[in-house]
CSV table of C-alpha atoms in Angstrom, one decimal:
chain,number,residue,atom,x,y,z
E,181,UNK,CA,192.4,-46.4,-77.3
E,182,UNK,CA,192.9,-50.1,-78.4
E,183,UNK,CA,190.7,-51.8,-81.0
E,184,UNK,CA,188.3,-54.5,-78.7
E,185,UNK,CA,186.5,-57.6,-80.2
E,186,UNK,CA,183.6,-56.9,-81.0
E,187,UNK,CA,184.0,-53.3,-80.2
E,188,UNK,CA,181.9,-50.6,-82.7
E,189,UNK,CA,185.5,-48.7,-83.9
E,190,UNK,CA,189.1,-48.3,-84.4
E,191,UNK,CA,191.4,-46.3,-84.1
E,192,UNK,CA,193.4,-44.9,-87.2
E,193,UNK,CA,195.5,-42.1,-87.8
E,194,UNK,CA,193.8,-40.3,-85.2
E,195,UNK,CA,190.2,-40.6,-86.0
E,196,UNK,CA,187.7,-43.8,-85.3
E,197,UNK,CA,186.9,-45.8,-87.7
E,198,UNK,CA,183.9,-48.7,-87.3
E,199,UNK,CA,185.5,-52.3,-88.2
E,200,UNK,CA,184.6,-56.0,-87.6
E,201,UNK,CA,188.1,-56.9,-86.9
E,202,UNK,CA,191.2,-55.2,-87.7
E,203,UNK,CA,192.1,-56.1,-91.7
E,204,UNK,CA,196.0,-57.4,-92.3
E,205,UNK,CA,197.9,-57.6,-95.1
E,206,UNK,CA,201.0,-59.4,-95.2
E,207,UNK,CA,203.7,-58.0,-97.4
E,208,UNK,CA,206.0,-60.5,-98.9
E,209,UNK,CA,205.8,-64.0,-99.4
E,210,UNK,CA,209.1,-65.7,-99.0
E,211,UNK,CA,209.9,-67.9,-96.1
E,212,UNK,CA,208.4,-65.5,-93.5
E,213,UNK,CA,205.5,-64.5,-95.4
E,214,UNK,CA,204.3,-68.3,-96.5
E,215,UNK,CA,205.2,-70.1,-93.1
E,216,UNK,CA,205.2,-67.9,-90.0
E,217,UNK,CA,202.8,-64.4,-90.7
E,218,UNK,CA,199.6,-66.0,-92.5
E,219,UNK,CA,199.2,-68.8,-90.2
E,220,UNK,CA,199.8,-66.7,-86.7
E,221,UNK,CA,197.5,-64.0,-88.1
E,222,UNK,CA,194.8,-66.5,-88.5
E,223,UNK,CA,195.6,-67.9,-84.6
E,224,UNK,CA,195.1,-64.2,-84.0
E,225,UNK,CA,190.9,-64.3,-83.2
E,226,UNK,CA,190.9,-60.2,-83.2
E,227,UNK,CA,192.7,-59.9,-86.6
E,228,UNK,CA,191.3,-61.1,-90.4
E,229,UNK,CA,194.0,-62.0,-92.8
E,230,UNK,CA,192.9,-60.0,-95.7
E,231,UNK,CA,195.3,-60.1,-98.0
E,232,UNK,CA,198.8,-61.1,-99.3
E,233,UNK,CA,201.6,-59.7,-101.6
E,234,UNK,CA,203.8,-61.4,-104.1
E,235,UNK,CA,205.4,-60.4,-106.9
E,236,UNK,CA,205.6,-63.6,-108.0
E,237,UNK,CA,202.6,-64.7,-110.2
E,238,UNK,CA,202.9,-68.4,-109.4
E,239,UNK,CA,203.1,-67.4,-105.6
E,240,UNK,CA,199.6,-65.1,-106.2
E,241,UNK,CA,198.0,-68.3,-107.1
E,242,UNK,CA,198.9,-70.7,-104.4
E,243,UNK,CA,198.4,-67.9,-102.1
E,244,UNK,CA,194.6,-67.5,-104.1
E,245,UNK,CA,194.1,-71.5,-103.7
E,246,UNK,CA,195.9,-71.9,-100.1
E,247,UNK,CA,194.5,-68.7,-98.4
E,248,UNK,CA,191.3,-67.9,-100.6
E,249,UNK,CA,192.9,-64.2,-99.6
E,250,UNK,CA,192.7,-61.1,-101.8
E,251,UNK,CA,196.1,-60.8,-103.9
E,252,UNK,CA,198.1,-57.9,-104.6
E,253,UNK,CA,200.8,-58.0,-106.9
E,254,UNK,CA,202.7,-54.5,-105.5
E,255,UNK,CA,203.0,-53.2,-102.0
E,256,UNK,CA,201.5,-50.3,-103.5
E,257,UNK,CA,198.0,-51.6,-103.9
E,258,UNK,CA,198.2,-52.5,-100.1
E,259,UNK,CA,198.7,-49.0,-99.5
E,260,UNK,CA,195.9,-47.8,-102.1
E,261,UNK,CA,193.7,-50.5,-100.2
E,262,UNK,CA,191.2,-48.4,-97.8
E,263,UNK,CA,190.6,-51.9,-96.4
E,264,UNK,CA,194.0,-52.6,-94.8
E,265,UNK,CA,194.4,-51.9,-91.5
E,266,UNK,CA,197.9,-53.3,-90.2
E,267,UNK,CA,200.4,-54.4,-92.6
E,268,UNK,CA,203.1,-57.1,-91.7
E,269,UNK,CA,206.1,-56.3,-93.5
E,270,UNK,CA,208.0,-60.1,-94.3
E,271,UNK,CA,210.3,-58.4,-96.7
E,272,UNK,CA,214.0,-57.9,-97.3
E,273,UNK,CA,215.6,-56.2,-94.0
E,274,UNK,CA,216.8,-53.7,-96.0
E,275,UNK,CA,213.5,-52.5,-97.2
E,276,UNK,CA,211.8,-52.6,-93.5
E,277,UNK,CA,212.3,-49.2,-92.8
E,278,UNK,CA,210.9,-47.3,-96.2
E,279,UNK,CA,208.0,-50.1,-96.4
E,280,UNK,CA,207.1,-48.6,-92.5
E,281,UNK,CA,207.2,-45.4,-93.3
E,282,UNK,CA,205.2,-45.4,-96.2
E,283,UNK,CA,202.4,-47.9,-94.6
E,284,UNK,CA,202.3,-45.6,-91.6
E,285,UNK,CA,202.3,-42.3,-93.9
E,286,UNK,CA,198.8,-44.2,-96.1
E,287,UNK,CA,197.1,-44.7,-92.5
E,288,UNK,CA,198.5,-48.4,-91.4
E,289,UNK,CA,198.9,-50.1,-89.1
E,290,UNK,CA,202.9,-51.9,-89.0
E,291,UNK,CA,204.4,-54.9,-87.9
E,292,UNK,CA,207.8,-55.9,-89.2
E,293,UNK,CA,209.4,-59.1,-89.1
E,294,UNK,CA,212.5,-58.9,-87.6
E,295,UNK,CA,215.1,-57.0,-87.3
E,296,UNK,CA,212.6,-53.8,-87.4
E,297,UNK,CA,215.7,-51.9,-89.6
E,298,UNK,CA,219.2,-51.6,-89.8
E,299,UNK,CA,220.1,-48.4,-88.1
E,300,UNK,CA,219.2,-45.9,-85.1
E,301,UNK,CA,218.6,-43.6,-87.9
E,302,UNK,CA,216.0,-45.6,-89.8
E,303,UNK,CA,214.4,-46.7,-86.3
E,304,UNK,CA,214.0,-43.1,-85.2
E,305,UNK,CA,212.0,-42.5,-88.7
E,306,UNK,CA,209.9,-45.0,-88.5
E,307,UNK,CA,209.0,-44.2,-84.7
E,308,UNK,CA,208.5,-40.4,-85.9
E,309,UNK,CA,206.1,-41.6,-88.8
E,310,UNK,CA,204.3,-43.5,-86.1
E,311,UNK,CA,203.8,-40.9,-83.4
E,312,UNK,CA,202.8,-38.1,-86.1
E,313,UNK,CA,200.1,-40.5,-87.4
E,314,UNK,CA,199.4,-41.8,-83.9
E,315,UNK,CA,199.5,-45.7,-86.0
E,316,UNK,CA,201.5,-48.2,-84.0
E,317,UNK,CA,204.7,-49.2,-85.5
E,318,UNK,CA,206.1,-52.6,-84.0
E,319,UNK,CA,208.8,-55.5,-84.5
E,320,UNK,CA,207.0,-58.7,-84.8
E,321,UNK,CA,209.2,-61.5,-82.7
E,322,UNK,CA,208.4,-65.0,-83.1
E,323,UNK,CA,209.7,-67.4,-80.4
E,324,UNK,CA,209.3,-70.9,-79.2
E,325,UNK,CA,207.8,-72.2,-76.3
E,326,UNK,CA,208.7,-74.8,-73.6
E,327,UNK,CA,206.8,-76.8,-75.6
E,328,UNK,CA,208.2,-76.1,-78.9
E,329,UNK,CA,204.8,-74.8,-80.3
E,330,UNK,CA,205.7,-71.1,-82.2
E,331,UNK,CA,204.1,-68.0,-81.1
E,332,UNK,CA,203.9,-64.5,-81.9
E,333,UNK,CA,204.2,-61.6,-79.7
E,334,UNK,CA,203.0,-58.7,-81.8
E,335,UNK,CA,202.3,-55.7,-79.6
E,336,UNK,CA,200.2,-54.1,-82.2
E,337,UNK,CA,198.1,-56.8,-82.5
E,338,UNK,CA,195.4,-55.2,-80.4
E,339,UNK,CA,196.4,-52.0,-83.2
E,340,UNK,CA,197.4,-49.5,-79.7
E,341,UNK,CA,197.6,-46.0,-80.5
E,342,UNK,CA,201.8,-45.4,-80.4
């Protein structure tokens, strides 16, 4: 099942839910997070950017007066949010893997920037957390065109079922 425009549900975690449009939070808010993820979201016409995380509290309120997005100080409140549908993970490589696991284990939805993690091991985990919660789990790339305009191609964009 794949979440539609327009369409009455959604699928998460193995049950339907009903939705507008799929609900993304992006998780960090350095480079990635402020230039690329917010602004290809919003190019996105099936996904809502909901939300944005930053540790940082002078971050929180450009993201506040840039976005007019909800805030969340801790990755955790993400996670706690029953609104958040897919989570794009724009943090440290290192933490990729964990952050996946934990988004898939609340009932997310996961893109991570790239690279996805830093081992077979780690990939494996976060492809078991997927499958077991039947959530798709999914590298963002970004890539330039012939033109030079920036894309994304996120396959869980349209939030398949792993």
């Amino acid at each position: 099942a794949r979440y539609q425009p327009g369409a009455a549900s959604f699928p998460r975690g193995g049950e339907q839910i009903a939705v507008d449009k799929p609900k993304v939070a992006v998780v960090g808010y350095g480079y990635a997070g402020r230039c690329f993820h917010p602004y290809l979201v919003g190019l996105a016409s099936q996904l809502e950017l909901y939300g944005v995380v930053s540790s940082r509290p002078e971050a929180r309120a450009q993201i506040q007066s840039q976005l007019g997005v909800k805030v969340f100080a801790r990755f955790e409140e993400v996670l706690a949010d029953p609104a958040v549908d897919l989570v794009v993970l724009a943090t440290p490589n290192d933490l990729h893997a964990a952050q996946a696991i934990q988004a898939l284990e609340a009932g997310k939805h996961v893109v991570t920037d790239k690279p996805m993690c830093l081992s077979t091991a780690e990939a494996d985990a976060m492809i078991g957390a997927s499958r077991a919660r039947a959530l798709s789990n999914a590298p963002g790339a970004r890539s330039r065109s012939a033109a030079g305009h920036a894309h994304h191609d996120w396959p869980a964009c349209s939030c398949r079922r792993a």
